[in-house]
PDB file of C-alpha atoms in Angstrom:
ATOM      1  CA  MET A   2       0.021  -0.028  -0.054  1.00  0.00           C
ATOM      2  CA  ARG A   3       2.959   2.365   0.495  1.00  0.00           C
ATOM      3  CA  GLN A   4       4.235   1.826  -3.066  1.00  0.00           C
ATOM      4  CA  TYR A   5       1.833   4.177  -4.676  1.00  0.00           C
ATOM      5  CA  ASP A   6       0.427   7.738  -4.315  1.00  0.00           C
ATOM      6  CA  LEU A   7      -2.469   9.833  -5.570  1.00  0.00           C
ATOM      7  CA  ASP A   8      -0.585  10.721  -8.731  1.00  0.00           C
ATOM      8  CA  LEU A   9       0.042   7.112  -9.646  1.00  0.00           C
ATOM      9  CA  LEU A  10      -3.700   6.372  -9.215  1.00  0.00           C
ATOM     10  CA  ARG A  11      -4.397   9.186 -11.545  1.00  0.00           C
ATOM     11  CA  TYR A  12      -2.363   7.420 -14.213  1.00  0.00           C
ATOM     12  CA  LEU A  13      -4.041   4.126 -13.435  1.00  0.00           C
ATOM     13  CA  HIS A  14      -7.403   5.963 -13.771  1.00  0.00           C
ATOM     14  CA  VAL A  15      -6.552   7.396 -17.223  1.00  0.00           C
ATOM     15  CA  LEU A  16      -4.794   4.344 -18.576  1.00  0.00           C
ATOM     16  CA  VAL A  17      -7.774   2.147 -17.932  1.00  0.00           C
ATOM     17  CA  GLU A  18     -10.293   4.631 -19.269  1.00  0.00           C
ATOM     18  CA  GLU A  19      -8.239   5.240 -22.514  1.00  0.00           C
ATOM     19  CA  GLU A  20      -6.942   1.610 -22.932  1.00  0.00           C
ATOM     20  CA  SER A  21      -4.059   3.142 -24.784  1.00  0.00           C
ATOM     21  CA  VAL A  22      -0.692   4.308 -23.584  1.00  0.00           C
ATOM     22  CA  SER A  23      -0.464   7.030 -26.284  1.00  0.00           C
ATOM     23  CA  ALA A  24      -3.982   8.394 -25.609  1.00  0.00           C
ATOM     24  CA  ALA A  25      -3.370   8.416 -21.887  1.00  0.00           C
ATOM     25  CA  ALA A  26      -0.031  10.167 -22.448  1.00  0.00           C
ATOM     26  CA  ARG A  27      -1.789  12.927 -24.553  1.00  0.00           C
ATOM     27  CA  ARG A  28      -4.457  13.311 -21.854  1.00  0.00           C
ATOM     28  CA  MET A  29      -1.909  13.572 -19.000  1.00  0.00           C
ATOM     29  CA  GLN A  30       0.425  15.836 -20.916  1.00  0.00           C
ATOM     30  CA  VAL A  31       3.414  13.507 -20.595  1.00  0.00           C
ATOM     31  CA  SER A  32       5.499  11.597 -23.082  1.00  0.00           C
ATOM     32  CA  GLU A  33       4.646   8.070 -24.190  1.00  0.00           C
ATOM     33  CA  PRO A  34       7.894   6.674 -22.634  1.00  0.00           C
ATOM     34  CA  ALA A  35       6.942   8.411 -19.321  1.00  0.00           C
ATOM     35  CA  MET A  36       3.483   6.854 -19.466  1.00  0.00           C
ATOM     36  CA  SER A  37       4.959   3.574 -20.215  1.00  0.00           C
ATOM     37  CA  ARG A  38       7.117   3.803 -17.105  1.00  0.00           C
ATOM     38  CA  HIS A  39       4.049   4.602 -15.041  1.00  0.00           C
ATOM     39  CA  LEU A  40       2.283   1.602 -16.528  1.00  0.00           C
ATOM     40  CA  ALA A  41       5.313  -0.621 -15.695  1.00  0.00           C
ATOM     41  CA  LYS A  42       5.200   0.705 -11.999  1.00  0.00           C
ATOM     42  CA  LEU A  43       1.448   0.059 -11.899  1.00  0.00           C
ATOM     43  CA  ARG A  44       2.016  -3.546 -13.007  1.00  0.00           C
ATOM     44  CA  ARG A  45       4.637  -4.110 -10.350  1.00  0.00           C
ATOM     45  CA  VAL A  46       2.493  -2.436  -7.559  1.00  0.00           C
ATOM     46  CA  PHE A  47      -0.623  -4.479  -8.435  1.00  0.00           C
ATOM     47  CA  SER A  48       0.882  -7.577  -9.837  1.00  0.00           C
ATOM     48  CA  ASP A  49      -1.395  -7.248 -12.824  1.00  0.00           C
ATOM     49  CA  PRO A  50      -0.785  -6.367 -16.385  1.00  0.00           C
ATOM     50  CA  ILE A  51      -3.438  -3.600 -16.266  1.00  0.00           C
ATOM     51  CA  LEU A  52      -3.425  -3.334 -20.036  1.00  0.00           C
ATOM     52  CA  VAL A  53      -3.367  -6.446 -22.332  1.00  0.00           C
ATOM     53  CA  GLN A  54      -3.015  -6.853 -26.054  1.00  0.00           C
ATOM     54  CA  SER A  55      -6.260  -7.680 -27.763  1.00  0.00           C
ATOM     55  CA  GLY A  56      -5.710  -7.991 -31.522  1.00  0.00           C
ATOM     56  CA  ARG A  57      -4.304  -4.633 -32.772  1.00  0.00           C
ATOM     57  CA  ARG A  58      -5.113  -2.576 -29.746  1.00  0.00           C
ATOM     58  CA  MET A  59      -4.793  -2.747 -25.881  1.00  0.00           C
ATOM     59  CA  THR A  60      -7.804  -3.504 -23.541  1.00  0.00           C
ATOM     60  CA  ALA A  61      -8.037  -3.217 -19.803  1.00  0.00           C
ATOM     61  CA  SER A  62      -7.425  -6.453 -17.781  1.00  0.00           C
ATOM     62  CA  SER A  63     -10.473  -7.842 -15.767  1.00  0.00           C
ATOM     63  CA  PHE A  64      -8.721  -6.686 -12.591  1.00  0.00           C
ATOM     64  CA  ALA A  65      -8.264  -3.210 -13.936  1.00  0.00           C
ATOM     65  CA  THR A  66     -11.834  -2.969 -15.158  1.00  0.00           C
ATOM     66  CA  GLY A  67     -13.101  -4.274 -11.827  1.00  0.00           C
ATOM     67  CA  ILE A  68     -11.278  -1.487  -9.704  1.00  0.00           C
ATOM     68  CA  LEU A  69     -11.833   1.391 -12.171  1.00  0.00           C
ATOM     69  CA  ALA A  70     -14.925   2.643 -10.432  1.00  0.00           C
ATOM     70  CA  ARG A  71     -13.222   2.770  -7.133  1.00  0.00           C
ATOM     71  CA  VAL A  72     -10.169   4.518  -8.529  1.00  0.00           C
ATOM     72  CA  GLN A  73     -12.346   6.953 -10.264  1.00  0.00           C
ATOM     73  CA  GLU A  74     -14.053   7.743  -6.966  1.00  0.00           C
ATOM     74  CA  VAL A  75     -10.731   8.129  -5.073  1.00  0.00           C
ATOM     75  CA  VAL A  76      -9.420  10.583  -7.772  1.00  0.00           C
ATOM     76  CA  ARG A  77     -12.721  12.435  -7.833  1.00  0.00           C
ATOM     77  CA  LEU A  78     -12.863  12.840  -4.119  1.00  0.00           C
ATOM     78  CA  ALA A  79      -9.279  14.167  -3.970  1.00  0.00           C
ATOM     79  CA  ASP A  80      -9.976  16.683  -6.750  1.00  0.00           C
ATOM     80  CA  ALA A  81     -13.200  17.569  -4.945  1.00  0.00           C
ATOM     81  CA  LEU A  82     -11.094  18.762  -1.967  1.00  0.00           C
ATOM     82  CA  ILE A  83      -9.432  21.336  -4.187  1.00  0.00           C
ATOM     83  CA  GLU A  84     -12.517  22.340  -6.237  1.00  0.00           C
ATOM     84  CA  THR A  85     -15.154  22.502  -3.414  1.00  0.00           C
ATOM     85  CA  GLN A  86     -14.777  26.288  -3.097  1.00  0.00           C
ATOM     86  CA  ALA A  87     -14.858  26.939  -6.761  1.00  0.00           C
ATOM     87  CA  LEU A  88     -17.915  24.716  -7.348  1.00  0.00           C
ATOM     88  CA  ALA A  89     -19.733  25.913  -4.339  1.00  0.00           C
ATOM     89  CA  ASP A  90     -21.540  28.556  -6.252  1.00  0.00           C
ATOM     90  CA  LEU A  91     -22.810  26.318  -9.121  1.00  0.00           C
ATOM     91  CA  ALA A  92     -26.371  26.584  -7.813  1.00  0.00           C
ATOM     92  CA  ASN A  93     -26.314  30.402  -8.366  1.00  0.00           C
ATOM     93  CA  MET A  94     -24.497  30.325 -11.772  1.00  0.00           C
ATOM     94  CA  ALA A  95     -26.280  30.592 -15.183  1.00  0.00           C
ATOM     95  CA  PRO A  96     -23.563  29.338 -17.669  1.00  0.00           C
ATOM     96  CA  THR A  97     -24.297  28.467 -21.265  1.00  0.00           C
ATOM     97  CA  PHE A  98     -22.171  25.510 -22.612  1.00  0.00           C
ATOM     98  CA  THR A  99     -21.550  25.247 -26.359  1.00  0.00           C
ATOM     99  CA  ILE A 100     -20.960  21.777 -27.550  1.00  0.00           C
ATOM    100  CA  ARG A 101     -20.283  20.657 -31.103  1.00  0.00           C
ATOM    101  CA  ALA A 102     -21.623  17.225 -31.914  1.00  0.00           C
ATOM    102  CA  ASN A 103     -23.477  15.413 -34.653  1.00  0.00           C
ATOM    103  CA  ASP A 104     -27.215  14.637 -34.664  1.00  0.00           C
ATOM    104  CA  LEU A 105     -26.596  11.025 -33.533  1.00  0.00           C
ATOM    105  CA  ILE A 106     -24.763  12.132 -30.393  1.00  0.00           C
ATOM    106  CA  ILE A 107     -27.214  14.897 -29.716  1.00  0.00           C
ATOM    107  CA  ALA A 108     -30.201  12.579 -29.955  1.00  0.00           C
ATOM    108  CA  ALA A 109     -28.604  10.128 -27.634  1.00  0.00           C
ATOM    109  CA  ILE A 110     -27.176  12.276 -24.815  1.00  0.00           C
ATOM    110  CA  GLY A 111     -28.725  15.824 -25.236  1.00  0.00           C
ATOM    111  CA  LEU A 112     -31.678  15.441 -22.617  1.00  0.00           C
ATOM    112  CA  PRO A 113     -29.720  13.068 -20.146  1.00  0.00           C
ATOM    113  CA  LEU A 114     -26.816  15.533 -20.156  1.00  0.00           C
ATOM    114  CA  LEU A 115     -28.965  18.617 -19.488  1.00  0.00           C
ATOM    115  CA  ARG A 116     -30.810  16.834 -16.630  1.00  0.00           C
ATOM    116  CA  ALA A 117     -27.482  15.814 -15.110  1.00  0.00           C
ATOM    117  CA  LEU A 118     -25.932  19.307 -15.366  1.00  0.00           C
ATOM    118  CA  ARG A 119     -29.067  20.862 -13.788  1.00  0.00           C
ATOM    119  CA  GLN A 120     -28.894  18.762 -10.792  1.00  0.00           C
ATOM    120  CA  ASP A 121     -25.892  20.884  -9.661  1.00  0.00           C
ATOM    121  CA  CYS A 122     -26.462  23.956 -11.784  1.00  0.00           C
ATOM    122  CA  PRO A 123     -30.283  24.540 -12.202  1.00  0.00           C
ATOM    123  CA  GLN A 124     -29.794  27.623 -14.386  1.00  0.00           C
ATOM    124  CA  CYS A 125     -27.369  26.230 -16.950  1.00  0.00           C
ATOM    125  CA  ASP A 126     -28.125  25.887 -20.660  1.00  0.00           C
ATOM    126  CA  ILE A 127     -26.628  23.970 -23.530  1.00  0.00           C
ATOM    127  CA  ILE A 128     -26.091  24.995 -27.129  1.00  0.00           C
ATOM    128  CA  PHE A 129     -25.368  22.158 -29.381  1.00  0.00           C
ATOM    129  CA  ALA A 130     -23.503  23.485 -32.456  1.00  0.00           C
ATOM    130  CA  PRO A 131     -23.444  21.547 -35.667  1.00  0.00           C
ATOM    131  CA  GLU A 132     -20.431  19.957 -37.032  1.00  0.00           C
ATOM    132  CA  VAL A 133     -18.674  21.782 -39.787  1.00  0.00           C
ATOM    133  CA  ASP A 134     -16.342  20.640 -42.617  1.00  0.00           C
ATOM    134  CA  ASP A 135     -13.656  23.335 -42.196  1.00  0.00           C
ATOM    135  CA  PRO A 136     -11.002  22.252 -39.634  1.00  0.00           C
ATOM    136  CA  ALA A 137      -9.166  25.505 -40.203  1.00  0.00           C
ATOM    137  CA  SER A 138     -11.997  27.185 -38.138  1.00  0.00           C
ATOM    138  CA  ASP A 139     -10.502  25.633 -35.058  1.00  0.00           C
ATOM    139  CA  PRO A 140     -13.294  26.588 -32.669  1.00  0.00           C
ATOM    140  CA  LEU A 141     -11.709  25.017 -29.590  1.00  0.00           C
ATOM    141  CA  ARG A 142      -8.646  27.189 -29.991  1.00  0.00           C
ATOM    142  CA  HIS A 143     -10.677  30.307 -30.766  1.00  0.00           C
ATOM    143  CA  ASN A 144     -12.971  29.627 -27.763  1.00  0.00           C
ATOM    144  CA  SER A 145     -16.200  29.632 -29.702  1.00  0.00           C
ATOM    145  CA  ILE A 146     -17.153  26.105 -28.294  1.00  0.00           C
ATOM    146  CA  ASP A 147     -16.493  24.537 -24.962  1.00  0.00           C
ATOM    147  CA  LEU A 148     -16.349  20.850 -26.050  1.00  0.00           C
ATOM    148  CA  TYR A 149     -16.293  18.846 -29.235  1.00  0.00           C
ATOM    149  CA  ILE A 150     -17.767  15.346 -29.171  1.00  0.00           C
ATOM    150  CA  GLY A 151     -17.049  13.140 -32.173  1.00  0.00           C
ATOM    151  CA  ALA A 152     -14.415  11.113 -33.874  1.00  0.00           C
ATOM    152  CA  THR A 153     -12.669  13.512 -36.277  1.00  0.00           C
ATOM    153  CA  ASP A 154      -8.960  13.311 -37.055  1.00  0.00           C
ATOM    154  CA  ALA A 155      -8.712  16.935 -37.930  1.00  0.00           C
ATOM    155  CA  LEU A 156      -8.061  18.338 -34.371  1.00  0.00           C
ATOM    156  CA  LYS A 157      -4.855  20.191 -33.562  1.00  0.00           C
ATOM    157  CA  PRO A 158      -2.174  18.115 -31.757  1.00  0.00           C
ATOM    158  CA  GLU A 159      -2.415  20.187 -28.496  1.00  0.00           C
ATOM    159  CA  ILE A 160      -6.246  19.470 -28.076  1.00  0.00           C
ATOM    160  CA  ARG A 161      -6.938  17.250 -25.053  1.00  0.00           C
ATOM    161  CA  ARG A 162      -9.196  14.151 -25.751  1.00  0.00           C
ATOM    162  CA  GLN A 163     -11.006  11.613 -23.452  1.00  0.00           C
ATOM    163  CA  THR A 164     -12.495   8.535 -25.049  1.00  0.00           C
ATOM    164  CA  LEU A 165     -16.283   8.217 -24.262  1.00  0.00           C
ATOM    165  CA  PHE A 166     -17.384   5.170 -26.112  1.00  0.00           C
ATOM    166  CA  ARG A 167     -16.593   2.736 -28.850  1.00  0.00           C
ATOM    167  CA  ASP A 168     -18.878   1.273 -31.486  1.00  0.00           C
ATOM    168  CA  ARG A 169     -18.998  -1.058 -34.359  1.00  0.00           C
ATOM    169  CA  MET A 170     -20.391  -0.843 -38.017  1.00  0.00           C
ATOM    170  CA  TYR A 171     -23.176  -3.160 -39.123  1.00  0.00           C
ATOM    171  CA  GLY A 172     -24.803  -3.717 -42.574  1.00  0.00           C
ATOM    172  CA  LEU A 173     -28.464  -2.580 -42.999  1.00  0.00           C
ATOM    173  CA  VAL A 174     -30.545  -4.180 -45.696  1.00  0.00           C
ATOM    174  CA  ARG A 175     -34.198  -4.948 -46.514  1.00  0.00           C
ATOM    175  CA  GLU A 176     -35.763  -8.072 -45.105  1.00  0.00           C
ATOM    176  CA  GLY A 177     -35.234 -11.062 -47.517  1.00  0.00           C
ATOM    177  CA  HIS A 178     -32.171  -9.373 -49.087  1.00  0.00           C
ATOM    178  CA  PRO A 179     -30.136 -12.050 -51.033  1.00  0.00           C
ATOM    179  CA  ILE A 180     -26.969 -11.099 -49.055  1.00  0.00           C
ATOM    180  CA  LEU A 181     -28.709 -12.911 -46.014  1.00  0.00           C
ATOM    181  CA  ASN A 182     -29.433 -16.107 -47.863  1.00  0.00           C
ATOM    182  CA  GLU A 183     -25.802 -17.349 -48.104  1.00  0.00           C
ATOM    183  CA  PRO A 184     -22.735 -17.467 -45.782  1.00  0.00           C
ATOM    184  CA  LEU A 185     -21.422 -13.858 -45.565  1.00  0.00           C
ATOM    185  CA  THR A 186     -17.842 -13.572 -46.733  1.00  0.00           C
ATOM    186  CA  PRO A 187     -15.712 -10.663 -48.039  1.00  0.00           C
ATOM    187  CA  GLN A 188     -16.197 -12.115 -51.518  1.00  0.00           C
ATOM    188  CA  SER A 189     -20.034 -12.324 -51.214  1.00  0.00           C
ATOM    189  CA  MET A 190     -20.050  -8.706 -49.746  1.00  0.00           C
ATOM    190  CA  VAL A 191     -18.769  -7.113 -52.890  1.00  0.00           C
ATOM    191  CA  ARG A 192     -21.553  -8.615 -55.079  1.00  0.00           C
ATOM    192  CA  TYR A 193     -23.884  -5.877 -53.959  1.00  0.00           C
ATOM    193  CA  GLU A 194     -23.839  -2.032 -54.209  1.00  0.00           C
ATOM    194  CA  TYR A 195     -23.492   0.203 -51.177  1.00  0.00           C
ATOM    195  CA  ILE A 196     -24.588   3.522 -49.799  1.00  0.00           C
ATOM    196  CA  SER A 197     -21.752   5.425 -47.972  1.00  0.00           C
ATOM    197  CA  VAL A 198     -22.412   8.149 -45.437  1.00  0.00           C
ATOM    198  CA  SER A 199     -20.088  11.200 -45.331  1.00  0.00           C
ATOM    199  CA  ARG A 200     -20.656  14.828 -44.649  1.00  0.00           C
ATOM    200  CA  ARG A 201     -17.660  15.584 -46.854  1.00  0.00           C
ATOM    201  CA  GLY A 202     -18.839  13.469 -49.755  1.00  0.00           C
ATOM    202  CA  ARG A 203     -16.238  10.814 -49.204  1.00  0.00           C
ATOM    203  CA  ALA A 204     -17.172   7.384 -50.643  1.00  0.00           C
ATOM    204  CA  ARG A 205     -14.335   5.258 -49.154  1.00  0.00           C
ATOM    205  CA  GLY A 206     -13.545   4.349 -45.569  1.00  0.00           C
ATOM    206  CA  PRO A 207     -12.400   1.509 -43.133  1.00  0.00           C
ATOM    207  CA  ILE A 208     -14.668  -1.163 -44.881  1.00  0.00           C
ATOM    208  CA  ASP A 209     -12.821  -0.449 -48.198  1.00  0.00           C
ATOM    209  CA  TRP A 210      -9.443  -0.538 -46.541  1.00  0.00           C
ATOM    210  CA  ALA A 211     -10.213  -3.854 -44.906  1.00  0.00           C
ATOM    211  CA  LEU A 212     -11.481  -5.224 -48.311  1.00  0.00           C
ATOM    212  CA  ARG A 213      -8.151  -4.249 -50.013  1.00  0.00           C
ATOM    213  CA  ASP A 214      -6.410  -6.840 -47.803  1.00  0.00           C
ATOM    214  CA  TYR A 215      -8.450  -9.452 -49.699  1.00  0.00           C
ATOM    215  CA  GLY A 216      -7.776  -7.750 -53.040  1.00  0.00           C
ATOM    216  CA  LEU A 217     -11.465  -6.758 -53.210  1.00  0.00           C
ATOM    217  CA  THR A 218     -13.308  -3.453 -53.982  1.00  0.00           C
ATOM    218  CA  ARG A 219     -16.889  -2.784 -53.319  1.00  0.00           C
ATOM    219  CA  ARG A 220     -19.157  -0.544 -55.597  1.00  0.00           C
ATOM    220  CA  ILE A 221     -20.502   2.660 -53.962  1.00  0.00           C
ATOM    221  CA  ALA A 222     -23.720   3.627 -55.713  1.00  0.00           C
ATOM    222  CA  MET A 223     -24.547   6.636 -53.524  1.00  0.00           C
ATOM    223  CA  VAL A 224     -23.057   8.907 -50.935  1.00  0.00           C
ATOM    224  CA  VAL A 225     -25.404  10.670 -48.468  1.00  0.00           C
ATOM    225  CA  PRO A 226     -24.574  13.307 -45.728  1.00  0.00           C
ATOM    226  CA  ASN A 227     -26.231  11.415 -42.751  1.00  0.00           C
ATOM    227  CA  TYR A 228     -27.667   7.999 -41.819  1.00  0.00           C
ATOM    228  CA  HIS A 229     -31.229   9.022 -41.373  1.00  0.00           C
ATOM    229  CA  ALA A 230     -31.409  10.251 -45.032  1.00  0.00           C
ATOM    230  CA  MET A 231     -31.912   6.687 -46.230  1.00  0.00           C
ATOM    231  CA  ILE A 232     -33.135   4.482 -43.308  1.00  0.00           C
ATOM    232  CA  GLU A 233     -36.833   4.704 -44.043  1.00  0.00           C
ATOM    233  CA  THR A 234     -36.387   3.800 -47.743  1.00  0.00           C
ATOM    234  CA  MET A 235     -33.918   0.945 -47.366  1.00  0.00           C
ATOM    235  CA  ALA A 236     -36.798  -1.623 -47.596  1.00  0.00           C
ATOM    236  CA  LYS A 237     -37.261  -0.628 -51.300  1.00  0.00           C
ATOM    237  CA  THR A 238     -33.797  -1.267 -52.507  1.00  0.00           C
ATOM    238  CA  ASP A 239     -31.071  -3.936 -52.682  1.00  0.00           C
ATOM    239  CA  LEU A 240     -28.494  -1.422 -51.702  1.00  0.00           C
ATOM    240  CA  VAL A 241     -26.494  -1.994 -48.484  1.00  0.00           C
ATOM    241  CA  LEU A 242     -26.050   0.744 -45.861  1.00  0.00           C
ATOM    242  CA  ALA A 243     -23.217   0.579 -43.272  1.00  0.00           C
ATOM    243  CA  ILE A 244     -24.451   1.920 -39.989  1.00  0.00           C
ATOM    244  CA  PRO A 245     -23.120   2.289 -36.424  1.00  0.00           C
ATOM    245  CA  GLY A 246     -24.653   0.087 -33.741  1.00  0.00           C
ATOM    246  CA  MET A 247     -25.874   3.190 -31.807  1.00  0.00           C
ATOM    247  CA  VAL A 248     -28.229   4.023 -34.663  1.00  0.00           C
ATOM    248  CA  LEU A 249     -29.202   0.353 -35.351  1.00  0.00           C
ATOM    249  CA  GLU A 250     -30.512   0.076 -31.745  1.00  0.00           C
ATOM    250  CA  ASN A 251     -32.953   2.905 -32.333  1.00  0.00           C
ATOM    251  CA  ILE A 252     -34.508   1.643 -35.587  1.00  0.00           C
ATOM    252  CA  SER A 253     -37.840  -0.212 -35.528  1.00  0.00           C
ATOM    253  CA  MET A 254     -36.383  -2.989 -37.805  1.00  0.00           C
ATOM    254  CA  GLU A 255     -39.602  -5.099 -37.977  1.00  0.00           C
ATOM    255  CA  ALA A 256     -41.817  -2.112 -38.615  1.00  0.00           C
ATOM    256  CA  LEU A 257     -39.551  -0.813 -41.408  1.00  0.00           C
ATOM    257  CA  GLY A 258     -38.953  -4.218 -42.901  1.00  0.00           C
ATOM    258  CA  LEU A 259     -35.294  -4.181 -42.331  1.00  0.00           C
ATOM    259  CA  ALA A 260     -32.558  -6.594 -41.247  1.00  0.00           C
ATOM    260  CA  SER A 261     -29.040  -6.287 -40.269  1.00  0.00           C
ATOM    261  CA  PHE A 262     -25.734  -8.307 -40.335  1.00  0.00           C
ATOM    262  CA  GLU A 263     -22.135  -8.061 -39.031  1.00  0.00           C
ATOM    263  CA  PHE A 264     -19.453  -7.493 -41.541  1.00  0.00           C
ATOM    264  CA  PRO A 265     -16.984 -10.509 -41.989  1.00  0.00           C
ATOM    265  CA  LEU A 266     -14.083  -8.169 -41.709  1.00  0.00           C
ATOM    266  CA  PRO A 267     -11.658  -6.968 -39.019  1.00  0.00           C
ATOM    267  CA  LEU A 268     -12.963  -3.483 -38.850  1.00  0.00           C
ATOM    268  CA  PRO A 269     -11.545  -0.883 -36.352  1.00  0.00           C
ATOM    269  CA  PHE A 270     -13.859   0.468 -33.676  1.00  0.00           C
ATOM    270  CA  ILE A 271     -15.366   3.797 -34.019  1.00  0.00           C
ATOM    271  CA  GLU A 272     -14.043   5.758 -31.032  1.00  0.00           C
ATOM    272  CA  ALA A 273     -15.933   8.750 -30.040  1.00  0.00           C
ATOM    273  CA  PHE A 274     -14.270  11.199 -27.633  1.00  0.00           C
ATOM    274  CA  GLN A 275     -14.771  14.560 -25.907  1.00  0.00           C
ATOM    275  CA  ALA A 276     -12.102  17.254 -26.688  1.00  0.00           C
ATOM    276  CA  TRP A 277     -11.162  20.635 -25.203  1.00  0.00           C
ATOM    277  CA  HIS A 278      -8.513  23.214 -25.416  1.00  0.00           C
ATOM    278  CA  PRO A 279      -5.595  22.777 -22.695  1.00  0.00           C
ATOM    279  CA  ARG A 280      -6.332  26.271 -21.390  1.00  0.00           C
ATOM    280  CA  ARG A 281      -9.595  24.778 -19.877  1.00  0.00           C
ATOM    281  CA  ASP A 282      -7.819  21.952 -18.126  1.00  0.00           C
ATOM    282  CA  THR A 283      -7.732  23.584 -14.746  1.00  0.00           C
ATOM    283  CA  ASP A 284     -11.045  25.524 -14.976  1.00  0.00           C
ATOM    284  CA  PRO A 285     -13.162  23.782 -12.170  1.00  0.00           C
ATOM    285  CA  VAL A 286     -16.471  24.476 -13.908  1.00  0.00           C
ATOM    286  CA  HIS A 287     -15.276  23.162 -17.184  1.00  0.00           C
ATOM    287  CA  ARG A 288     -13.824  20.026 -15.435  1.00  0.00           C
ATOM    288  CA  TRP A 289     -17.248  19.532 -13.812  1.00  0.00           C
ATOM    289  CA  LEU A 290     -18.796  19.867 -17.287  1.00  0.00           C
ATOM    290  CA  ARG A 291     -16.431  17.200 -18.724  1.00  0.00           C
ATOM    291  CA  GLU A 292     -16.811  14.834 -15.784  1.00  0.00           C
ATOM    292  CA  THR A 293     -20.613  15.095 -16.019  1.00  0.00           C
ATOM    293  CA  LEU A 294     -20.568  14.417 -19.778  1.00  0.00           C
ATOM    294  CA  PHE A 295     -18.271  11.488 -19.251  1.00  0.00           C
ATOM    295  CA  ARG A 296     -20.507   9.955 -16.636  1.00  0.00           C
ATOM    296  CA  VAL A 297     -23.642  10.532 -18.725  1.00  0.00           C
ATOM    297  CA  THR A 298     -22.127   8.981 -21.828  1.00  0.00           C
ATOM    298  CA  ARG A 299     -20.929   5.868 -19.916  1.00  0.00           C
ATOM    299  CA  GLN A 300     -24.489   5.407 -18.606  1.00  0.00           C
ATOM    300  CA  VAL A 301     -26.170   6.022 -22.033  1.00  0.00           C
ATOM    301  CA  PHE A 302     -23.586   3.831 -23.918  1.00  0.00           C
ATOM    302  CA  ALA A 303     -23.049   1.371 -21.070  1.00  0.00           C
ATOM    303  CA  ASP A 304     -22.579  -1.602 -23.410  1.00  0.00           C
ATOM    304  CA  ARG A 305     -20.125   0.389 -25.673  1.00  0.00           C
ATOM    305  CA  THR A 306     -17.716   1.738 -23.209  1.00  0.00           C
ATOM    306  CA  LEU A 307     -15.259  -1.198 -22.588  1.00  0.00           C
ATOM    307  CA  VAL A 308     -15.443  -3.169 -25.834  1.00  0.00           C
ATOM    308  CA  SER A 309     -13.158  -6.135 -25.935  1.00  0.00           C
TER     309      SER A 309
END
């Protein structure tokens, strides 16, 4: 018990949440070698690997997953000692938080987040700003938004990130689609035409990169800006729509005459994160916003937070 201190528990907390040495290093503002040394020390102290290799990525060990909630609580209580005074006046504040996110995220967490925030700060408001295509606008750096939620790769390197949940892609087709009538393989996949979803009009993505490993290419017949543009008409076509699990769960499949399938490919997870500018790191109200958002998303996406 004397071999670790609160700072080491902070590193444990972040490593298990991020399940990545590099992501944990970015979040804690240390180098990857330094974070690797902290992981090595944690392994010695707890006699557990903490993070283990799972395919192409790391995942938290059963022990680390089991103690995460208690470690989070210890760290939270320690931080609360420092922030108590700063947060004491939340009930009398009337802040407006501006958060950039896409429509899928807003639909899932918008109301739960507002309810959770108003438990401590009854007069707060949220503005959900739409995603834009111009990364040069850099709203986090220019302080025009408080948080970004999404999975973009266009953020500046100094921007802080915290993984919120992970998801998988599935195929959406009409009931009775011929793709469902035979064993699904990469070869059978490419016999059919696809709809691609991209706000930027990009037809290709991870599915296509995975197919290249098999020497295969799929035919993209249509590109649309969002998932909801096509869902209700999928029953009238033989086209295939790739869709995240979080969308699939909110579709009335039987009523719409739709069916789904898992892709027979080693696809990477979709990793959604919250991001903020480092100038907000030590702002107690902003930290409270981030912690509340993290807690709400872990509750809403409970089956998508620690994917093995």
